[in-house]
mmCIF file of C-alpha atoms in Angstrom:
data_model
loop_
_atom_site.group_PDB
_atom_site.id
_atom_site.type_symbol
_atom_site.label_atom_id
_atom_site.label_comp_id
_atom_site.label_asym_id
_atom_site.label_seq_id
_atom_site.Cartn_x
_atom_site.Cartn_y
_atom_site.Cartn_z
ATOM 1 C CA UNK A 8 26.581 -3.206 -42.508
ATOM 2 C CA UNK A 9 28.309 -1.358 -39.684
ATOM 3 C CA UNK A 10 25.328 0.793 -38.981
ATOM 4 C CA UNK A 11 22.914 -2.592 -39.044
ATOM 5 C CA UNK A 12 25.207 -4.368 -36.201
ATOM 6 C CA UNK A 13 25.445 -1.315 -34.082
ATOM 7 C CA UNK A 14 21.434 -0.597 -34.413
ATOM 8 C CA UNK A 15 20.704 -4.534 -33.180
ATOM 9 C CA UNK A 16 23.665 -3.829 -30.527
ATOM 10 C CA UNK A 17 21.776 -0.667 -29.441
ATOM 11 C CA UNK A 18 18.626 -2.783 -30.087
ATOM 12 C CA UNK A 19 19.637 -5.753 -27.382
ATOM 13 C CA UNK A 20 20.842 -3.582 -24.836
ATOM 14 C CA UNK A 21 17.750 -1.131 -24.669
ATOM 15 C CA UNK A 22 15.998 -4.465 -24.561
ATOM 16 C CA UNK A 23 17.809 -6.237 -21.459
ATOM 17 C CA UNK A 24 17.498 -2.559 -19.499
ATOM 18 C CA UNK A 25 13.703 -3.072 -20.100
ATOM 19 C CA UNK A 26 13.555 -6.433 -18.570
ATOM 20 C CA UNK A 27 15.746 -5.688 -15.516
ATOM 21 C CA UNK A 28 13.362 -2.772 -14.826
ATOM 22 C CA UNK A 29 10.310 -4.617 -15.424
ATOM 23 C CA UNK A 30 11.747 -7.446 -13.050
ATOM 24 C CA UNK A 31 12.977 -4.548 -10.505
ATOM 25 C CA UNK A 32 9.586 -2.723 -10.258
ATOM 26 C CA UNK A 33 7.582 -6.370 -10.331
ATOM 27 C CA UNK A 34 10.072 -7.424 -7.418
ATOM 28 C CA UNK A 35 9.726 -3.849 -5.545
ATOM 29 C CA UNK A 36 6.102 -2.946 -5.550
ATOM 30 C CA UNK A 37 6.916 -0.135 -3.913
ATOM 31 C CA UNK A 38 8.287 1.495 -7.387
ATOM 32 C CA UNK A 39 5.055 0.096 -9.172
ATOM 33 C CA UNK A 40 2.491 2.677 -10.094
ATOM 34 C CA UNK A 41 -1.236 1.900 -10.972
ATOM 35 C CA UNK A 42 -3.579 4.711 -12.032
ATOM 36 C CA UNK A 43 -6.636 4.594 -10.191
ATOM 37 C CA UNK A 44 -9.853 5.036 -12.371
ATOM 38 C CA UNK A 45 -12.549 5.552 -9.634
ATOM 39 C CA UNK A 46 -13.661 9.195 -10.541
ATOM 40 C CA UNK A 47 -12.176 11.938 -12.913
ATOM 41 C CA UNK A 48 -11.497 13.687 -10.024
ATOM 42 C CA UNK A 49 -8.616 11.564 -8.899
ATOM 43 C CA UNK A 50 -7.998 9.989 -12.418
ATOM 44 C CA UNK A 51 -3.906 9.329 -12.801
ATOM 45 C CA UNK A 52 -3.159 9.752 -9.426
ATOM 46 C CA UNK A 53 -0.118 7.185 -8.170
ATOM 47 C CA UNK A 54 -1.244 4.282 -5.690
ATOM 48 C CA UNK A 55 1.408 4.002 -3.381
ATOM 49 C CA UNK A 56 2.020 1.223 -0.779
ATOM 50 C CA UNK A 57 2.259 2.788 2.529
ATOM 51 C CA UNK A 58 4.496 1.345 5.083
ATOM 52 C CA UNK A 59 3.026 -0.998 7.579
ATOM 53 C CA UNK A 60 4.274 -3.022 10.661
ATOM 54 C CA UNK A 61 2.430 -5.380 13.119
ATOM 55 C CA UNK A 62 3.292 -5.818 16.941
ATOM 56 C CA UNK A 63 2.103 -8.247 19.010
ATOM 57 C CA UNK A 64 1.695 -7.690 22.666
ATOM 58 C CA UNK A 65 0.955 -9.742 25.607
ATOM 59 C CA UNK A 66 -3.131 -8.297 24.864
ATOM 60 C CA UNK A 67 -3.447 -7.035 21.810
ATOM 61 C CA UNK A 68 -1.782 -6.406 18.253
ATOM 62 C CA UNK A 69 -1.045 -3.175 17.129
ATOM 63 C CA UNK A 70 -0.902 -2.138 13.498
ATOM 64 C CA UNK A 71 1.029 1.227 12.522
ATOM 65 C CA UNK A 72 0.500 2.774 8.848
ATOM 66 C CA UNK A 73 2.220 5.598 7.657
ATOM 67 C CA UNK A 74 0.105 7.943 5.657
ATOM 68 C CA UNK A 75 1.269 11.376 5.969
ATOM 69 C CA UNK A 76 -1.346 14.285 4.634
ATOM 70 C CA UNK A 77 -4.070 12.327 4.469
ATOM 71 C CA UNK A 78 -7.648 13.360 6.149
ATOM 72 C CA UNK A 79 -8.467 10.910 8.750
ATOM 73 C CA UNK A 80 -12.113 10.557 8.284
ATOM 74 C CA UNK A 81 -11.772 10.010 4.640
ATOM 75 C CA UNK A 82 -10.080 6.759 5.353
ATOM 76 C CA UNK A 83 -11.372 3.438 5.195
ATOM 77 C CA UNK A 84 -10.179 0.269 7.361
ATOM 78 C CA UNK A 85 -11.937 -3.084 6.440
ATOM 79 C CA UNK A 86 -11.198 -6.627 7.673
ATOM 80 C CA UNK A 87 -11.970 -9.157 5.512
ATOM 81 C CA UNK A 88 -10.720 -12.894 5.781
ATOM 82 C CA UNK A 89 -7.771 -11.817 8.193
ATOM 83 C CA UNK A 90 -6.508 -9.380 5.404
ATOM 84 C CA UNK A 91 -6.294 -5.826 6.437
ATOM 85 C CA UNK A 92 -7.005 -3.304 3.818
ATOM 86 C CA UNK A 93 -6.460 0.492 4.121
ATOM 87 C CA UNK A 94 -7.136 3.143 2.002
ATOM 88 C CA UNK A 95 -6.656 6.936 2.002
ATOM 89 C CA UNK A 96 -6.305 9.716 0.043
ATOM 90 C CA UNK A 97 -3.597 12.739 0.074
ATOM 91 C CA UNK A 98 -5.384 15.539 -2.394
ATOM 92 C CA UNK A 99 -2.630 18.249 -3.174
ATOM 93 C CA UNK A 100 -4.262 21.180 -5.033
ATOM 94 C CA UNK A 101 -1.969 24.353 -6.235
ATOM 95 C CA UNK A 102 -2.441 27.539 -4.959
ATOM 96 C CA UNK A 103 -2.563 30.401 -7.427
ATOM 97 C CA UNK A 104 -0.723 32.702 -5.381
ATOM 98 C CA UNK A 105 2.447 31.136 -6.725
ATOM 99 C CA UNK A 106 3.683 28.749 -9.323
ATOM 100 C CA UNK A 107 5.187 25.407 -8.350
ATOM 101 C CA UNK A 108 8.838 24.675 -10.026
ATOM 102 C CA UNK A 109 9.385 21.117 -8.126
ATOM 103 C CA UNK A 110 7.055 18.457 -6.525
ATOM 104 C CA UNK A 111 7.345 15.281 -4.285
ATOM 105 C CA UNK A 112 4.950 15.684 -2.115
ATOM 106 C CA UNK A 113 1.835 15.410 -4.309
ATOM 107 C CA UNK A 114 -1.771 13.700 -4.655
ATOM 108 C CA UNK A 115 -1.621 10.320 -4.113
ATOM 109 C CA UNK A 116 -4.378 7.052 -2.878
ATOM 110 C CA UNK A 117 -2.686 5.214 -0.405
ATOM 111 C CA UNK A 118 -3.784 1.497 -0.538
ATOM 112 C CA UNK A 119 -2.027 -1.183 1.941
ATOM 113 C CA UNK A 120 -2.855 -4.556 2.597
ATOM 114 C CA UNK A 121 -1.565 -6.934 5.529
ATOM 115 C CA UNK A 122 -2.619 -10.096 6.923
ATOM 116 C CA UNK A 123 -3.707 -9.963 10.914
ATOM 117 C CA UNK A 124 -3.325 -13.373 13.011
ATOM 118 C CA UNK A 125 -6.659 -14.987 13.070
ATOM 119 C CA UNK A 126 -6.668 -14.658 17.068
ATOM 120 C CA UNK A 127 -7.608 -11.067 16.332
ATOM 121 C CA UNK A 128 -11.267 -9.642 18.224
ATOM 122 C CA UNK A 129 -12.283 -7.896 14.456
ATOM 123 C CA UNK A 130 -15.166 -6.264 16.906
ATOM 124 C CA UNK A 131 -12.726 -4.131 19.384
ATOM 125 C CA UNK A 132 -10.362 -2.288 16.593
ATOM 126 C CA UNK A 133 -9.474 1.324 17.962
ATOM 127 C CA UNK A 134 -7.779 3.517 15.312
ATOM 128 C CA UNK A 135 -5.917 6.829 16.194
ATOM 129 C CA UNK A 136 -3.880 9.150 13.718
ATOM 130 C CA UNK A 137 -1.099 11.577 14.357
ATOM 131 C CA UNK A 138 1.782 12.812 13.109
ATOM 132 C CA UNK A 139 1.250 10.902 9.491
ATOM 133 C CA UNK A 140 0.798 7.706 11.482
ATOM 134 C CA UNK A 141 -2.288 5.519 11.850
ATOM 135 C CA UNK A 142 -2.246 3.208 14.331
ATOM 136 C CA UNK A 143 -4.539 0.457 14.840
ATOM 137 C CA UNK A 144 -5.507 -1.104 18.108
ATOM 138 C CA UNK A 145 -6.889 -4.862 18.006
ATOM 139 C CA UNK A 146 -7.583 -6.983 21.600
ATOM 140 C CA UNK A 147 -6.851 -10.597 21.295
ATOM 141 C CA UNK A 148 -9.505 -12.475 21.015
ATOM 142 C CA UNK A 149 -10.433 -15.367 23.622
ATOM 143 C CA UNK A 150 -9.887 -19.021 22.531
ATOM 144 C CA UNK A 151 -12.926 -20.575 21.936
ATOM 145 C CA UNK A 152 -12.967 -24.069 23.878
ATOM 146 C CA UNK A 153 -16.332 -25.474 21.780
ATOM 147 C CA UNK A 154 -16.400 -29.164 21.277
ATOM 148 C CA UNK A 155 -17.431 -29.846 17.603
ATOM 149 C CA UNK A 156 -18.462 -32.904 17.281
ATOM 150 C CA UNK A 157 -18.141 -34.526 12.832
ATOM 151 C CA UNK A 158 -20.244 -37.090 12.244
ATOM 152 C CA UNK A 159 -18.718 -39.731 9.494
ATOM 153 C CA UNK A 160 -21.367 -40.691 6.731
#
């Protein structure tokens, strides 16, 4: 009887640690890791949400996204419906001149999505990378003064 009450005890509690975590990592998606399934090559590698601010100046927005380790050209930048999407890939491969006891800074597909202001010129984006940042450049985009004229059926 003893050993039944402390198994459900031991039970409950393994249970309510479960369901703080799974509320932690849903709340931090940050700590959340998908596997990506695009190629065998980079099967199981962690998707990580890079960091990623927007500044608005008197011209133009700036977007900075850190990405450190990644190749530059193999990025891609889309816009699509005033979401910005980035991704990139970081592709660490051992070398067999010595053996590897602890890691950190490993493979990973970075993957970051913000939303841009809708006053954004999509056609003048500039992007630059250095240092493990990628910045991206957008001009402000013109008001349009249009009259549109709705017609009532």
């Amino acid at each position: 009887m003893v050993l039944l009450k402390f198994f459900s005890l031991f039970i409950s509690r393994i249970f309510i640690y479960w369901v703080f975590l799974k509320i932690m990592c849903d709340f931090f998606d940050k700590n959340t890791v998908e596997k990506v399934q695009e190629s065998d090559r980079i099967k199981n590698i962690p998707v990580v949400l890079p960091s990623m601010d927007l500044n608005e100046f008197e011209d133009h927005f700036e977007a900075l996204v850190h990405m450190p380790g990644i190749d530059p050209a193999e990025a891609s930048v889309e816009i699509d419906s005033d979401v910005l999407t980035i991704h990139a890939m970081r592709l660490v491969e051992d070398e067999e001149s010595w053996e590897t006891l602890h890691r950190e800074f490993g493979s990973c597909h970075f993957k970051g999505k913000i939303e841009i202001p809708s006053n954004v010129d999509k056609a003048s984006i500039e992007v630059f990378y250095q240092d493990g940042i990628m910045r991206l450049v957008f001009n402000k985009s013109i008001p349009s003064r249009e009259k549109i004229q709705i017609h009532l059926n």
